[in-house]
JSON list of C-alpha atoms in Angstrom, two decimals:
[
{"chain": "B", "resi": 1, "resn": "UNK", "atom": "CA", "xyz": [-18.27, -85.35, -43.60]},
{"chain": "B", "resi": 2, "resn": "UNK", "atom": "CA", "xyz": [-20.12, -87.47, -41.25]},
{"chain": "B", "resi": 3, "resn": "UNK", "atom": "CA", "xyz": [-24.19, -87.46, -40.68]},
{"chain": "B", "resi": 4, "resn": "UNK", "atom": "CA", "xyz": [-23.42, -88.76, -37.47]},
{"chain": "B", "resi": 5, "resn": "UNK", "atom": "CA", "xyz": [-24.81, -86.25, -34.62]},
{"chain": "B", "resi": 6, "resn": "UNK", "atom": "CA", "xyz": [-23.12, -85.99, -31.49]},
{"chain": "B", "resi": 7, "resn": "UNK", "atom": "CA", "xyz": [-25.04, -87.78, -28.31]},
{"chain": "B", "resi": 8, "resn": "UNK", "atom": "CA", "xyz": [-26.85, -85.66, -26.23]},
{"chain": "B", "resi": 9, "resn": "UNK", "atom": "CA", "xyz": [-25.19, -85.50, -22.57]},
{"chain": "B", "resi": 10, "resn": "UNK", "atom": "CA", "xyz": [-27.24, -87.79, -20.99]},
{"chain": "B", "resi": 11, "resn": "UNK", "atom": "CA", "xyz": [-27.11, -90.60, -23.92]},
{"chain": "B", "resi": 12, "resn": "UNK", "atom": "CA", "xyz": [-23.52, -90.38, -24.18]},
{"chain": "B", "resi": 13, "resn": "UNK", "atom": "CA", "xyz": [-23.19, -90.90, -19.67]},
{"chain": "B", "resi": 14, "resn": "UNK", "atom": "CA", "xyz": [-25.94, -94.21, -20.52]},
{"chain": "B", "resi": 15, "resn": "UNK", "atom": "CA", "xyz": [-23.43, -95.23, -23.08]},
{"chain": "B", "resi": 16, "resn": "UNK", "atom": "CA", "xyz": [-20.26, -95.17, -21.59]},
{"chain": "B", "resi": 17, "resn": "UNK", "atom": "CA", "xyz": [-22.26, -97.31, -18.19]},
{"chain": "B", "resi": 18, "resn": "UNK", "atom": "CA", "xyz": [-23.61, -99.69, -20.57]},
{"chain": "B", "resi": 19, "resn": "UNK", "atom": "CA", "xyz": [-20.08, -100.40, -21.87]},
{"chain": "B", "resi": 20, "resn": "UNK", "atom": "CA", "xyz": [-18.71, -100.97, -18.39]},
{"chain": "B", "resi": 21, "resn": "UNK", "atom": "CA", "xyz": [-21.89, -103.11, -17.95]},
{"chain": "B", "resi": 22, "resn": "UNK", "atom": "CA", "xyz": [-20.95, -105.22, -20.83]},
{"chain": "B", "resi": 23, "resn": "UNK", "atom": "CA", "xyz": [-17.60, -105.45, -19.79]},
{"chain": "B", "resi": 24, "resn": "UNK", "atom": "CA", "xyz": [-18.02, -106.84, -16.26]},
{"chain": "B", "resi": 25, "resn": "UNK", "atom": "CA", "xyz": [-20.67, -109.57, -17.47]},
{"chain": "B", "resi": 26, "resn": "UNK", "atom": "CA", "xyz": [-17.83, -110.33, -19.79]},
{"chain": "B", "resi": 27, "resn": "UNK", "atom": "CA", "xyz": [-15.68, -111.17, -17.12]},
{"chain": "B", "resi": 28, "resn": "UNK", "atom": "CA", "xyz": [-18.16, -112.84, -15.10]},
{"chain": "B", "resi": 29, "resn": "UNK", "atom": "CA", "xyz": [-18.65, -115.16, -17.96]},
{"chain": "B", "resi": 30, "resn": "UNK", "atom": "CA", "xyz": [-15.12, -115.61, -18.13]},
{"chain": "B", "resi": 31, "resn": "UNK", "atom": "CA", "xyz": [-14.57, -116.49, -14.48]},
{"chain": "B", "resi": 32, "resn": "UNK", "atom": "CA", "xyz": [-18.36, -118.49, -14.69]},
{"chain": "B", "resi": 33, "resn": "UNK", "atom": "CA", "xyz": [-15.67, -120.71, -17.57]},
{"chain": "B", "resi": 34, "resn": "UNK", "atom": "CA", "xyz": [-12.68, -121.23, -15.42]},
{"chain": "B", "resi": 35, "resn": "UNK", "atom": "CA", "xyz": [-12.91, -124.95, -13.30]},
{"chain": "B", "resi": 36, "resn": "UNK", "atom": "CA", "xyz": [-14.81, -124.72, -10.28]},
{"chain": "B", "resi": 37, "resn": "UNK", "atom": "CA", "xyz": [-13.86, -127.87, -8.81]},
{"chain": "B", "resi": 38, "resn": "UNK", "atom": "CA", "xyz": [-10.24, -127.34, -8.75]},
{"chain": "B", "resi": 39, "resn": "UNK", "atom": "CA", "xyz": [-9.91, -125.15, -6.20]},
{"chain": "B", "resi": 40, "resn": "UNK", "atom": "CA", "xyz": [-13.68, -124.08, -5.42]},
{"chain": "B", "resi": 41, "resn": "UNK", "atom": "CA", "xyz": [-13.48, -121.48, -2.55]},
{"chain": "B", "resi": 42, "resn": "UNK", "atom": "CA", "xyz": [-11.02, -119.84, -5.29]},
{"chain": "B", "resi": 43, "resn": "UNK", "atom": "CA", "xyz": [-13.65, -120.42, -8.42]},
{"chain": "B", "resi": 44, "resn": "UNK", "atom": "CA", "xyz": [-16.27, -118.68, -5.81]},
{"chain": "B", "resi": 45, "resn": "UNK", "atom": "CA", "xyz": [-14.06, -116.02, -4.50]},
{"chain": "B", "resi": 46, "resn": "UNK", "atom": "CA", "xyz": [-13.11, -114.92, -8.17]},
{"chain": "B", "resi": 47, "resn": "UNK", "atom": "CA", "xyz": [-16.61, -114.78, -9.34]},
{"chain": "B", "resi": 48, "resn": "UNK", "atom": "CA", "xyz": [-17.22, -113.07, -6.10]},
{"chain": "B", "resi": 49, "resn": "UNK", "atom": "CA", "xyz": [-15.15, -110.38, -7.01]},
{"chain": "B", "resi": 50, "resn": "UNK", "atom": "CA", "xyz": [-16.31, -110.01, -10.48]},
{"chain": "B", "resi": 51, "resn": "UNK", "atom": "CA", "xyz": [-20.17, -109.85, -8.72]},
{"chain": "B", "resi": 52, "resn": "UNK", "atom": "CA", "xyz": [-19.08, -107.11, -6.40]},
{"chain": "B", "resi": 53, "resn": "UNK", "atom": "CA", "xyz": [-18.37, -104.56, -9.17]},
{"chain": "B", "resi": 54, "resn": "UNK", "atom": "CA", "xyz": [-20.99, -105.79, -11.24]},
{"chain": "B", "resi": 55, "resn": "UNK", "atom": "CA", "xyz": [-23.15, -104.79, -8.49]},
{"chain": "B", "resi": 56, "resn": "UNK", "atom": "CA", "xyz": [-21.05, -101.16, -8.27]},
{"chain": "B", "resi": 57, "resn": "UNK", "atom": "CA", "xyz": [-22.12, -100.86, -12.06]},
{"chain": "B", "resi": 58, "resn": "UNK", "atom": "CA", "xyz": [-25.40, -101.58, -11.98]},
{"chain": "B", "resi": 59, "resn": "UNK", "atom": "CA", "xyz": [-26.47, -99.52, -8.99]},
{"chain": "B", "resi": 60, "resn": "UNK", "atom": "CA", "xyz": [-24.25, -97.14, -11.25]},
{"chain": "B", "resi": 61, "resn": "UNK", "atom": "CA", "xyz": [-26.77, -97.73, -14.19]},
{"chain": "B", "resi": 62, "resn": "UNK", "atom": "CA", "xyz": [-29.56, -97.43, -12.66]},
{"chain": "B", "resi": 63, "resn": "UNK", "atom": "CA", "xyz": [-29.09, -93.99, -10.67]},
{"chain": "B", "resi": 64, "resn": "UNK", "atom": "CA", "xyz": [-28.06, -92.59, -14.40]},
{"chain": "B", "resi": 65, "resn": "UNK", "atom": "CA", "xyz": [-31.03, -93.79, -16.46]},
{"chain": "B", "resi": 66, "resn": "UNK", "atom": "CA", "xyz": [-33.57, -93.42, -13.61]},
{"chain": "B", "resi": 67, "resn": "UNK", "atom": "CA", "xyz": [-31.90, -89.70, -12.13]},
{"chain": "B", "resi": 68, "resn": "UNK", "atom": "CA", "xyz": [-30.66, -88.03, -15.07]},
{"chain": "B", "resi": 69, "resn": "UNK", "atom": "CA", "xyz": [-31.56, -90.20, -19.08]},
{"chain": "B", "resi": 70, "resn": "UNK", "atom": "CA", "xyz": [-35.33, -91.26, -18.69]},
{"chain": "B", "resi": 71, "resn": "UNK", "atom": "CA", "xyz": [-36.46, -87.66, -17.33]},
{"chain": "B", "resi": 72, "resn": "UNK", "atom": "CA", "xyz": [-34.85, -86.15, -20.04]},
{"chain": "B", "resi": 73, "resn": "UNK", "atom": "CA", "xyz": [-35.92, -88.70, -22.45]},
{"chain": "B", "resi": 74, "resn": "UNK", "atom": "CA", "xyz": [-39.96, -88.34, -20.98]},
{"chain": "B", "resi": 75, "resn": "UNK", "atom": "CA", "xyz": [-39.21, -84.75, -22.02]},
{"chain": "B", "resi": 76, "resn": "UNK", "atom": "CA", "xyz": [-37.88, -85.10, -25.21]},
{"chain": "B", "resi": 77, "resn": "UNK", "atom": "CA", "xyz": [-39.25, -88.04, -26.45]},
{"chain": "B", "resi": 78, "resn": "UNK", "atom": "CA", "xyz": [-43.01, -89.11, -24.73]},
{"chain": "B", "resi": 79, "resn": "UNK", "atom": "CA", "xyz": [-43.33, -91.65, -27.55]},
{"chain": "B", "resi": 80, "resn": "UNK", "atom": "CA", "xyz": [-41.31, -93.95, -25.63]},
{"chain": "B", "resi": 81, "resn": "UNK", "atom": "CA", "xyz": [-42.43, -93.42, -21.84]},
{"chain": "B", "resi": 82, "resn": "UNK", "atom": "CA", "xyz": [-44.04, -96.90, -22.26]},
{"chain": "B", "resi": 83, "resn": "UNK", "atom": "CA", "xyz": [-40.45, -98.43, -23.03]},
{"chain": "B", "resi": 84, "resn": "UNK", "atom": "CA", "xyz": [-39.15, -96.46, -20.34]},
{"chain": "B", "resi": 85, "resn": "UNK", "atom": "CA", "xyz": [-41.30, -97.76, -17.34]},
{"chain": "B", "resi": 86, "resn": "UNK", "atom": "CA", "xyz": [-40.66, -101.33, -18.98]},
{"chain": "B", "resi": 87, "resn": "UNK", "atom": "CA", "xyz": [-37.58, -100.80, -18.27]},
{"chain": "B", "resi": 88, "resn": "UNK", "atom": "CA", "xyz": [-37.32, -99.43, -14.77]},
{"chain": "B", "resi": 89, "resn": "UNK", "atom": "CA", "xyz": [-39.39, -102.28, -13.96]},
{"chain": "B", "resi": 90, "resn": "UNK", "atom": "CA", "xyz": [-36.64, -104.20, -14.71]},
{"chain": "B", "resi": 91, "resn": "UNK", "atom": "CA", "xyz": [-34.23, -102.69, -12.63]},
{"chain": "B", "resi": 92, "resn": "UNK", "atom": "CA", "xyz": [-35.38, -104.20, -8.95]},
{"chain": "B", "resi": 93, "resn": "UNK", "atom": "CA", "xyz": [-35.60, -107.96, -10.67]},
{"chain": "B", "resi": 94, "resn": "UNK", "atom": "CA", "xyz": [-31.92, -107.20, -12.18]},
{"chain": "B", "resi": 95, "resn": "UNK", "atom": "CA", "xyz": [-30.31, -106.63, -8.73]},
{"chain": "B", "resi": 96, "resn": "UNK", "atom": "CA", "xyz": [-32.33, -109.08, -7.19]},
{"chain": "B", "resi": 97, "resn": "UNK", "atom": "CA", "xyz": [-31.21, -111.67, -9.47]},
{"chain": "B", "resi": 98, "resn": "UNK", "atom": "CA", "xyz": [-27.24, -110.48, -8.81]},
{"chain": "B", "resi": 99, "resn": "UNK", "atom": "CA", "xyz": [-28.19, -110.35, -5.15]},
{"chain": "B", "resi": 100, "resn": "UNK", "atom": "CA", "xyz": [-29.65, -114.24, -5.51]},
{"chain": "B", "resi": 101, "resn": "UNK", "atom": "CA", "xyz": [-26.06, -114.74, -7.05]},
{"chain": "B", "resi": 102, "resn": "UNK", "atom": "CA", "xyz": [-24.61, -113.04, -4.54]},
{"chain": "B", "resi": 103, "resn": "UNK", "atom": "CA", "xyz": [-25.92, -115.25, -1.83]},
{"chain": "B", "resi": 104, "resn": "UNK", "atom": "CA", "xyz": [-25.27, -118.81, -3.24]},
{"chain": "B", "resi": 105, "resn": "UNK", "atom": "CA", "xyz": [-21.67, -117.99, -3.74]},
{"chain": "B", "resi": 106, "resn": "UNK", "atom": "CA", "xyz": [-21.53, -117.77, 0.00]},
{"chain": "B", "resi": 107, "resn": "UNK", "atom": "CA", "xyz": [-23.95, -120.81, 0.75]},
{"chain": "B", "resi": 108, "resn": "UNK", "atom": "CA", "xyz": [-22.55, -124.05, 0.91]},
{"chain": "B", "resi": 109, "resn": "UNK", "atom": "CA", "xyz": [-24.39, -127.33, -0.98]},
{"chain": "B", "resi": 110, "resn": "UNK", "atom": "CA", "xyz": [-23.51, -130.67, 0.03]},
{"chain": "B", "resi": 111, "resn": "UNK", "atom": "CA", "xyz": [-21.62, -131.35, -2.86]},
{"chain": "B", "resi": 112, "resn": "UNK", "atom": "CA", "xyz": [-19.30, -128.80, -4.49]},
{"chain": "B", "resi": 113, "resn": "UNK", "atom": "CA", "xyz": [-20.60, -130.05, -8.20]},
{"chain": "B", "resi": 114, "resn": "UNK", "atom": "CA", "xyz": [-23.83, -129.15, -6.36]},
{"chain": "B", "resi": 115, "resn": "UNK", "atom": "CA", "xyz": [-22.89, -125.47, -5.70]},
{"chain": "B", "resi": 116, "resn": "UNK", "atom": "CA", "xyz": [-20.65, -124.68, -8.62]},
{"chain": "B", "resi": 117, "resn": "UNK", "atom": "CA", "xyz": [-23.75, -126.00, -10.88]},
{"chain": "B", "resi": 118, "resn": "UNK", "atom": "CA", "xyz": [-25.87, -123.63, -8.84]},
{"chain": "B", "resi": 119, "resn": "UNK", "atom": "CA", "xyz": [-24.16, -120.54, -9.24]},
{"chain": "B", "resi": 120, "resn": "UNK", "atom": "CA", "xyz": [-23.65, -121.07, -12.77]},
{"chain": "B", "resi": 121, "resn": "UNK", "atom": "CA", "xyz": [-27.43, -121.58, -13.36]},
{"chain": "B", "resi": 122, "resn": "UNK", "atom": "CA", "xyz": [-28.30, -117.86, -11.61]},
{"chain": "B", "resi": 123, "resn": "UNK", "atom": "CA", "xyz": [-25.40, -116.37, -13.22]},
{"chain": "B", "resi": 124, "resn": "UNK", "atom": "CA", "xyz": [-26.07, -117.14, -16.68]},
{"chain": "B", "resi": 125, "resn": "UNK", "atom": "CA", "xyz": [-29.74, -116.31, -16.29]},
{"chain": "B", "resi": 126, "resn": "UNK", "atom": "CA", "xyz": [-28.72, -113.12, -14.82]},
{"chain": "B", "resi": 127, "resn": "UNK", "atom": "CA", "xyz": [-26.64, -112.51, -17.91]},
{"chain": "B", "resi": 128, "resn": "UNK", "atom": "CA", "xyz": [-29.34, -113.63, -19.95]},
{"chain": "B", "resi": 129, "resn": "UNK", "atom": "CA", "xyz": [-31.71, -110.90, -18.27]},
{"chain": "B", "resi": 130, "resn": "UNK", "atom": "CA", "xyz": [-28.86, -108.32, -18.34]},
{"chain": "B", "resi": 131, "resn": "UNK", "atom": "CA", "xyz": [-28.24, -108.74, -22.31]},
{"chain": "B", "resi": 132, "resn": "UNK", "atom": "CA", "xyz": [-31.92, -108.27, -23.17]},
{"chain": "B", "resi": 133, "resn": "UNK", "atom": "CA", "xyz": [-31.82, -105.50, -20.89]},
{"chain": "B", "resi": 134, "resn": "UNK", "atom": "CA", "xyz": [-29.07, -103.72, -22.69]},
{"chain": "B", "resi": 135, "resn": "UNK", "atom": "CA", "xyz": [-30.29, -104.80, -26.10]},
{"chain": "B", "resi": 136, "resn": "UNK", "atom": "CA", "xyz": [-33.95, -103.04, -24.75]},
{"chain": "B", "resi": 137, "resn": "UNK", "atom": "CA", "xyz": [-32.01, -99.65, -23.81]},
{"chain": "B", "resi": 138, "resn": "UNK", "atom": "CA", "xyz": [-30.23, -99.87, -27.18]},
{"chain": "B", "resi": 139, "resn": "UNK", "atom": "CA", "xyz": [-33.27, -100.13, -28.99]},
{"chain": "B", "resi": 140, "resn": "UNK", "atom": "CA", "xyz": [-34.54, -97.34, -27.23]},
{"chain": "B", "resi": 141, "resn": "UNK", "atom": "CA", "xyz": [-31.87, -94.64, -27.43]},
{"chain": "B", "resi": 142, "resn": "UNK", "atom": "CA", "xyz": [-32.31, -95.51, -31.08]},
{"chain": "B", "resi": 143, "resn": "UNK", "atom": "CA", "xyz": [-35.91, -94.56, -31.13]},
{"chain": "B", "resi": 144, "resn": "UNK", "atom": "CA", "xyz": [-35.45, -91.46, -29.37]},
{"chain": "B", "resi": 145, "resn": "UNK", "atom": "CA", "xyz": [-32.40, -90.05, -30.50]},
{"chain": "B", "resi": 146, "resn": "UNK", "atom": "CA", "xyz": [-31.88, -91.50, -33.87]},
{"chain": "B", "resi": 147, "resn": "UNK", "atom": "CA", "xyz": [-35.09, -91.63, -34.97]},
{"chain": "B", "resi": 148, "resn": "UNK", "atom": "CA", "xyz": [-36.35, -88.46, -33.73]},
{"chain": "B", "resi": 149, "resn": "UNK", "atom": "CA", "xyz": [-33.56, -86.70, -35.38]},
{"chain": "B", "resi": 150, "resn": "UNK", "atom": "CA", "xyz": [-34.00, -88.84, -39.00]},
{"chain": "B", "resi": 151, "resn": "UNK", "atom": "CA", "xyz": [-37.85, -87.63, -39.01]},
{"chain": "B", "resi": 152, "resn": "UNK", "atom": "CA", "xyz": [-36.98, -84.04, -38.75]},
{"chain": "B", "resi": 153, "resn": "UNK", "atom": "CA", "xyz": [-34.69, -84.29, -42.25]}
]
């Protein structure tokens, strides 16, 4: 038997976003890895596409943790409302970093080393940002749910 307790409806939603989260800046590191110069408008276009549905996911993150998780967590939980507003202030930077992205992979520099160099800069300091953003919501579910529930044995 298994002291595991199942996640409440809104935690398991966040969960199940965050994976898809963690699986498109996967890709996008993978396509980041592929050669640029090669065949650049290529390089761009397939980190394009990899951008476009990480932007699909995060608006997708951010209307379930701000609409439907954090209220219920406030309620729940007020110990970590601090934690929460941390990280809702987050969420503007986040897609204004992927929108930054966005932009240079359309915006020529004079030299394609130039422009591939670029966009690998804002992309890996977007996944930066995005991996101590997920770590931060981790930690948090952990002190709401899980520890919450372990102080009430």
């Amino acid at each position: 038997m298994s002291d595991h307790v199942p996640a409440p409806e809104p935690q398991a939603r966040a969960e199940a976003r965050r994976e898809r989260l963690r699986e498109l800046m996967d890709r996008l590191e993978r396509a980041l890895a592929e050669p640029a110069l090669a065949d650049l408008p290529v390089w761009r276009t397939n980190v394009a596409l990899v951008c476009d549905e990480l932007d699909g996911a995060l608006h997708d993150h951010v209307e379930e943790t701000e609409g439907d998780l954090f209220p219920e967590l406030e309620r729940t939980s007020p110990h970590v409302v601090a934690r929460i507003a941390r990280l809702t202030a987050e969420h503007p930077r986040l897609r204004a970093e992927l929108d930054d992205l966005r932009e240079a992979l359309v915006t020529d520099a004079p030299e394609p080393e130039t422009t591939a160099e670029r966009i690998r800069e804002r992309a890996l300091a977007l996944l930066t940002d995005l991996l101590r953003h997920r770590q931060s919501g981790a930690d948090l579910l952990y002190e709401a749910y899980w520890v919450d529930l372990a102080s009430a044995d």
